[in-house]
Protein backbone atom coordinates (compact mmCIF):
# COMPACT_ATOMS: atom_id res chain seq x y z
CA UNK A 1 0.00 0.00 0.00
CA UNK A 2 1.46 3.38 -0.95
CA UNK A 3 2.11 5.82 1.92
CA UNK A 4 0.07 8.54 0.21
CA UNK A 5 -3.50 7.83 -0.94
CA UNK A 6 -5.58 10.45 -2.73
CA UNK A 7 -9.33 9.90 -3.04
CA UNK A 8 -10.74 11.03 -6.38
CA UNK A 9 -13.84 10.74 -8.47
CA UNK A 10 -13.64 9.62 -12.10
CA UNK A 11 -10.59 7.46 -11.42
CA UNK A 12 -10.19 6.35 -15.02
CA UNK A 13 -9.96 9.95 -16.23
CA UNK A 14 -7.45 10.78 -13.48
CA UNK A 15 -5.31 7.81 -14.50
CA UNK A 16 -5.46 8.88 -18.16
CA UNK A 17 -4.30 12.39 -17.19
CA UNK A 18 -1.43 10.99 -15.08
CA UNK A 19 -0.43 8.67 -17.92
CA UNK A 20 -0.48 11.53 -20.42
CA UNK A 21 1.75 13.59 -18.12
CA UNK A 22 4.13 10.65 -17.60
CA UNK A 23 4.41 9.89 -21.33
CA UNK A 24 5.58 13.48 -21.83
CA UNK A 25 8.11 13.20 -18.97
CA UNK A 26 9.39 9.58 -19.24
CA UNK A 27 10.17 6.93 -21.82
CA UNK A 28 7.30 4.55 -22.63
CA UNK A 29 9.05 1.60 -20.96
CA UNK A 30 9.41 3.59 -17.75
CA UNK A 31 5.73 4.56 -17.75
CA UNK A 32 4.72 0.89 -17.92
CA UNK A 33 6.91 0.18 -14.86
CA UNK A 34 5.96 3.27 -12.83
CA UNK A 35 2.20 3.43 -13.46
CA UNK A 36 -0.02 0.53 -12.40
CA UNK A 37 -3.36 -0.36 -13.99
CA UNK A 38 -6.59 0.37 -12.14
CA UNK A 39 -7.36 -2.62 -9.92
CA UNK A 40 -10.11 -3.46 -7.43
CA UNK A 41 -9.22 -3.44 -3.73
CA UNK A 42 -10.50 -5.55 -0.83
CA UNK A 43 -12.10 -2.39 0.65
CA UNK A 44 -14.77 -1.87 -2.05
CA UNK A 45 -12.73 0.59 -4.10
CA UNK A 46 -10.53 0.80 -7.17
CA UNK A 47 -6.90 1.97 -7.05
CA UNK A 48 -3.91 2.74 -9.23
CA UNK A 49 -0.42 3.72 -8.12
CA UNK A 50 2.30 5.84 -9.61
CA UNK A 51 5.95 5.83 -8.54
CA UNK A 52 7.28 9.34 -9.04
CA UNK A 53 10.73 8.23 -7.92
CA UNK A 54 12.03 5.18 -6.02
CA UNK A 55 11.17 6.74 -2.65
CA UNK A 56 7.77 8.25 -3.50
CA UNK A 57 4.75 6.19 -4.47
CA UNK A 58 1.26 7.68 -4.58
CA UNK A 59 -2.04 5.86 -4.84
CA UNK A 60 -5.21 7.29 -6.35
CA UNK A 61 -8.44 5.57 -5.36
CA UNK A 62 -12.18 5.82 -5.90
CA UNK A 63 -14.89 4.21 -3.82
CA UNK A 64 -17.19 1.82 -5.63
CA UNK A 65 -20.05 2.99 -3.39
CA UNK A 66 -21.67 5.89 -5.28
CA UNK A 67 -22.96 7.40 -2.00
CA UNK A 68 -19.62 7.29 -0.16
CA UNK A 69 -18.81 10.63 1.41
CA UNK A 70 -22.03 12.25 0.28
CA UNK A 71 -24.60 13.56 2.74
CA UNK A 72 -27.94 11.84 2.76
CA UNK A 73 -30.42 14.17 1.08
CA UNK A 74 -34.06 14.24 2.03
CA UNK A 75 -36.42 16.22 -0.14
CA UNK A 76 -39.99 16.75 0.87
CA UNK A 77 -43.10 17.92 -0.87
CA UNK A 78 -44.63 21.03 0.65
CA UNK A 79 -47.26 21.49 -2.05
CA UNK A 80 -50.18 20.64 0.26
CA UNK A 81 -48.90 22.87 3.02
CA UNK A 82 -47.33 25.79 1.17
CA UNK A 83 -50.37 28.01 1.70
CA UNK A 84 -50.12 29.95 4.93
CA UNK A 85 -46.67 28.55 5.73
CA UNK A 86 -44.33 30.86 7.58
CA UNK A 87 -40.62 30.25 7.37
CA UNK A 88 -37.89 31.92 9.36
CA UNK A 89 -34.27 31.81 8.37
CA UNK A 90 -31.16 33.61 9.48
CA UNK A 91 -28.58 34.29 6.79
CA UNK A 92 -25.46 35.05 8.80
CA UNK A 93 -22.98 34.30 6.05
CA UNK A 94 -22.12 36.14 2.88
CA UNK A 95 -22.40 33.11 0.64
CA UNK A 96 -23.88 33.41 -2.82
CA UNK A 97 -26.83 31.24 -1.80
CA UNK A 98 -28.17 32.11 1.62
CA UNK A 99 -30.49 29.87 3.64
CA UNK A 100 -33.26 32.39 2.97
CA UNK A 101 -32.76 32.05 -0.81
CA UNK A 102 -33.00 28.26 -0.51
CA UNK A 103 -36.12 28.56 1.61
CA UNK A 104 -37.76 30.92 -0.91
CA UNK A 105 -36.90 28.55 -3.74
CA UNK A 106 -38.44 25.61 -1.84
CA UNK A 107 -41.61 27.58 -1.10
CA UNK A 108 -42.08 28.73 -4.69
CA UNK A 109 -41.41 25.27 -6.15
CA UNK A 110 -43.93 23.84 -3.69
CA UNK A 111 -46.75 26.10 -4.82
CA UNK A 112 -46.63 29.08 -2.46
CA UNK A 113 -47.81 32.29 -4.08
CA UNK A 114 -45.08 34.93 -4.30
CA UNK A 115 -47.55 37.57 -3.09
CA UNK A 116 -48.07 35.61 0.15
CA UNK A 117 -44.37 35.43 1.06
CA UNK A 118 -43.06 38.05 3.43
CA UNK A 119 -39.31 38.32 4.07
CA UNK A 120 -38.30 39.86 7.38
CA UNK A 121 -34.59 40.42 7.96
CA UNK A 122 -33.25 40.36 11.50
CA UNK A 123 -29.66 40.76 12.74
CA UNK A 124 -29.53 37.36 14.43
CA UNK A 125 -31.42 34.29 15.61
CA UNK A 126 -32.24 35.92 18.95
CA UNK A 127 -34.48 38.47 17.23
CA UNK A 128 -36.55 35.96 15.21
CA UNK A 129 -39.29 35.39 17.87
CA UNK A 130 -39.87 39.14 18.34
CA UNK A 131 -40.01 39.71 14.57
CA UNK A 132 -42.47 36.80 14.20
CA UNK A 133 -44.75 38.27 16.88
CA UNK A 134 -44.63 41.76 15.30
CA UNK A 135 -45.48 40.50 11.81
CA UNK A 136 -48.27 38.17 12.88
CA UNK A 137 -46.21 35.02 12.61
CA UNK A 138 -46.74 33.62 16.04
mmCIF file with all atom_site columns, N, CA, C and O in Angstrom, residues 6-12 14-15 46 48 59-63:
data_model
loop_
_atom_site.group_PDB
_atom_site.id
_atom_site.type_symbol
_atom_site.label_atom_id
_atom_site.label_alt_id
_atom_site.label_comp_id
_atom_site.label_asym_id
_atom_site.label_entity_id
_atom_site.label_seq_id
_atom_site.pdbx_PDB_ins_code
_atom_site.Cartn_x
_atom_site.Cartn_y
_atom_site.Cartn_z
_atom_site.occupancy
_atom_site.B_iso_or_equiv
_atom_site.pdbx_formal_charge
_atom_site.auth_seq_id
_atom_site.auth_comp_id
_atom_site.auth_asym_id
_atom_site.auth_atom_id
_atom_site.pdbx_PDB_model_num
ATOM 1  N N  . UNK A 1 6  ? -4.764  9.286  -2.380  1.00 0.00 ? 6  UNK A N  1
ATOM 2  C CA . UNK A 1 6  ? -5.583  10.446 -2.727  1.00 0.00 ? 6  UNK A CA 1
ATOM 3  C C  . UNK A 1 6  ? -6.909  9.932  -3.263  1.00 0.00 ? 6  UNK A C  1
ATOM 4  O O  . UNK A 1 6  ? -6.949  9.199  -4.249  1.00 0.00 ? 6  UNK A O  1
ATOM 5  N N  . UNK A 1 7  ? -8.007  10.314 -2.587  1.00 0.00 ? 7  UNK A N  1
ATOM 6  C CA . UNK A 1 7  ? -9.331  9.902  -3.044  1.00 0.00 ? 7  UNK A CA 1
ATOM 7  C C  . UNK A 1 7  ? -9.779  10.832 -4.158  1.00 0.00 ? 7  UNK A C  1
ATOM 8  O O  . UNK A 1 7  ? -9.679  12.058 -4.050  1.00 0.00 ? 7  UNK A O  1
ATOM 9  N N  . UNK A 1 8  ? -10.283 10.248 -5.225  1.00 0.00 ? 8  UNK A N  1
ATOM 10 C CA . UNK A 1 8  ? -10.738 11.027 -6.378  1.00 0.00 ? 8  UNK A CA 1
ATOM 11 C C  . UNK A 1 8  ? -12.075 10.489 -6.859  1.00 0.00 ? 8  UNK A C  1
ATOM 12 O O  . UNK A 1 8  ? -12.515 9.420  -6.449  1.00 0.00 ? 8  UNK A O  1
ATOM 13 N N  . UNK A 1 9  ? -12.711 11.254 -7.704  1.00 0.00 ? 9  UNK A N  1
ATOM 14 C CA . UNK A 1 9  ? -13.845 10.742 -8.470  1.00 0.00 ? 9  UNK A CA 1
ATOM 15 C C  . UNK A 1 9  ? -13.357 10.625 -9.902  1.00 0.00 ? 9  UNK A C  1
ATOM 16 O O  . UNK A 1 9  ? -12.353 11.230 -10.285 1.00 0.00 ? 9  UNK A O  1
ATOM 17 N N  . UNK A 1 10 ? -14.015 9.826  -10.697 1.00 0.00 ? 10 UNK A N  1
ATOM 18 C CA . UNK A 1 10 ? -13.640 9.616  -12.098 1.00 0.00 ? 10 UNK A CA 1
ATOM 19 C C  . UNK A 1 10 ? -12.194 9.120  -12.204 1.00 0.00 ? 10 UNK A C  1
ATOM 20 O O  . UNK A 1 10 ? -11.342 9.690  -12.874 1.00 0.00 ? 10 UNK A O  1
ATOM 21 N N  . UNK A 1 11 ? -11.932 8.019  -11.510 1.00 0.00 ? 11 UNK A N  1
ATOM 22 C CA . UNK A 1 11 ? -10.589 7.458  -11.419 1.00 0.00 ? 11 UNK A CA 1
ATOM 23 C C  . UNK A 1 11 ? -9.965  7.178  -12.780 1.00 0.00 ? 11 UNK A C  1
ATOM 24 O O  . UNK A 1 11 ? -8.781  7.439  -12.993 1.00 0.00 ? 11 UNK A O  1
ATOM 25 N N  . UNK A 1 12 ? -10.747 6.677  -13.707 1.00 0.00 ? 12 UNK A N  1
ATOM 26 C CA . UNK A 1 12 ? -10.190 6.352  -15.021 1.00 0.00 ? 12 UNK A CA 1
ATOM 27 C C  . UNK A 1 12 ? -9.685  7.599  -15.751 1.00 0.00 ? 12 UNK A C  1
ATOM 28 O O  . UNK A 1 12 ? -8.639  7.566  -16.398 1.00 0.00 ? 12 UNK A O  1
ATOM 29 N N  . UNK A 1 14 ? -8.642  10.335 -14.215 1.00 0.00 ? 14 UNK A N  1
ATOM 30 C CA . UNK A 1 14 ? -7.451  10.779 -13.481 1.00 0.00 ? 14 UNK A CA 1
ATOM 31 C C  . UNK A 1 14 ? -6.241  9.969  -13.938 1.00 0.00 ? 14 UNK A C  1
ATOM 32 O O  . UNK A 1 14 ? -5.167  10.508 -14.190 1.00 0.00 ? 14 UNK A O  1
ATOM 33 N N  . UNK A 1 15 ? -6.423  8.646  -14.055 1.00 0.00 ? 15 UNK A N  1
ATOM 34 C CA . UNK A 1 15 ? -5.307  7.808  -14.500 1.00 0.00 ? 15 UNK A CA 1
ATOM 35 C C  . UNK A 1 15 ? -4.865  8.206  -15.909 1.00 0.00 ? 15 UNK A C  1
ATOM 36 O O  . UNK A 1 15 ? -3.677  8.265  -16.213 1.00 0.00 ? 15 UNK A O  1
ATOM 37 N N  . UNK A 1 46 ? -11.471 1.062  -6.086  1.00 0.00 ? 46 UNK A N  1
ATOM 38 C CA . UNK A 1 46 ? -10.526 0.802  -7.167  1.00 0.00 ? 46 UNK A CA 1
ATOM 39 C C  . UNK A 1 46 ? -9.328  1.714  -6.945  1.00 0.00 ? 46 UNK A C  1
ATOM 40 O O  . UNK A 1 46 ? -9.471  2.819  -6.432  1.00 0.00 ? 46 UNK A O  1
ATOM 41 N N  . UNK A 1 48 ? -5.115  2.875  -8.413  1.00 0.00 ? 48 UNK A N  1
ATOM 42 C CA . UNK A 1 48 ? -3.909  2.741  -9.232  1.00 0.00 ? 48 UNK A CA 1
ATOM 43 C C  . UNK A 1 48 ? -2.798  3.486  -8.511  1.00 0.00 ? 48 UNK A C  1
ATOM 44 O O  . UNK A 1 48 ? -3.047  4.380  -7.702  1.00 0.00 ? 48 UNK A O  1
ATOM 45 N N  . UNK A 1 59 ? -0.885  6.613  -4.379  1.00 0.00 ? 59 UNK A N  1
ATOM 46 C CA . UNK A 1 59 ? -2.038  5.856  -4.842  1.00 0.00 ? 59 UNK A CA 1
ATOM 47 C C  . UNK A 1 59 ? -3.233  6.771  -5.030  1.00 0.00 ? 59 UNK A C  1
ATOM 48 O O  . UNK A 1 59 ? -3.481  7.665  -4.216  1.00 0.00 ? 59 UNK A O  1
ATOM 49 N N  . UNK A 1 60 ? -3.967  6.574  -6.098  1.00 0.00 ? 60 UNK A N  1
ATOM 50 C CA . UNK A 1 60 ? -5.210  7.288  -6.350  1.00 0.00 ? 60 UNK A CA 1
ATOM 51 C C  . UNK A 1 60 ? -6.321  6.253  -6.284  1.00 0.00 ? 60 UNK A C  1
ATOM 52 O O  . UNK A 1 60 ? -6.224  5.199  -6.915  1.00 0.00 ? 60 UNK A O  1
ATOM 53 N N  . UNK A 1 61 ? -7.368  6.550  -5.521  1.00 0.00 ? 61 UNK A N  1
ATOM 54 C CA . UNK A 1 61 ? -8.438  5.566  -5.364  1.00 0.00 ? 61 UNK A CA 1
ATOM 55 C C  . UNK A 1 61 ? -9.803  6.220  -5.451  1.00 0.00 ? 61 UNK A C  1
ATOM 56 O O  . UNK A 1 61 ? -9.949  7.424  -5.230  1.00 0.00 ? 61 UNK A O  1
ATOM 57 N N  . UNK A 1 62 ? -10.790 5.375  -5.803  1.00 0.00 ? 62 UNK A N  1
ATOM 58 C CA . UNK A 1 62 ? -12.180 5.824  -5.905  1.00 0.00 ? 62 UNK A CA 1
ATOM 59 C C  . UNK A 1 62 ? -13.061 4.748  -5.288  1.00 0.00 ? 62 UNK A C  1
ATOM 60 O O  . UNK A 1 62 ? -12.901 3.566  -5.572  1.00 0.00 ? 62 UNK A O  1
ATOM 61 N N  . UNK A 1 63 ? -13.968 5.161  -4.439  1.00 0.00 ? 63 UNK A N  1
ATOM 62 C CA . UNK A 1 63 ? -14.889 4.214  -3.825  1.00 0.00 ? 63 UNK A CA 1
ATOM 63 C C  . UNK A 1 63 ? -15.858 3.675  -4.869  1.00 0.00 ? 63 UNK A C  1
ATOM 64 O O  . UNK A 1 63 ? -16.274 4.394  -5.773  1.00 0.00 ? 63 UNK A O  1
#
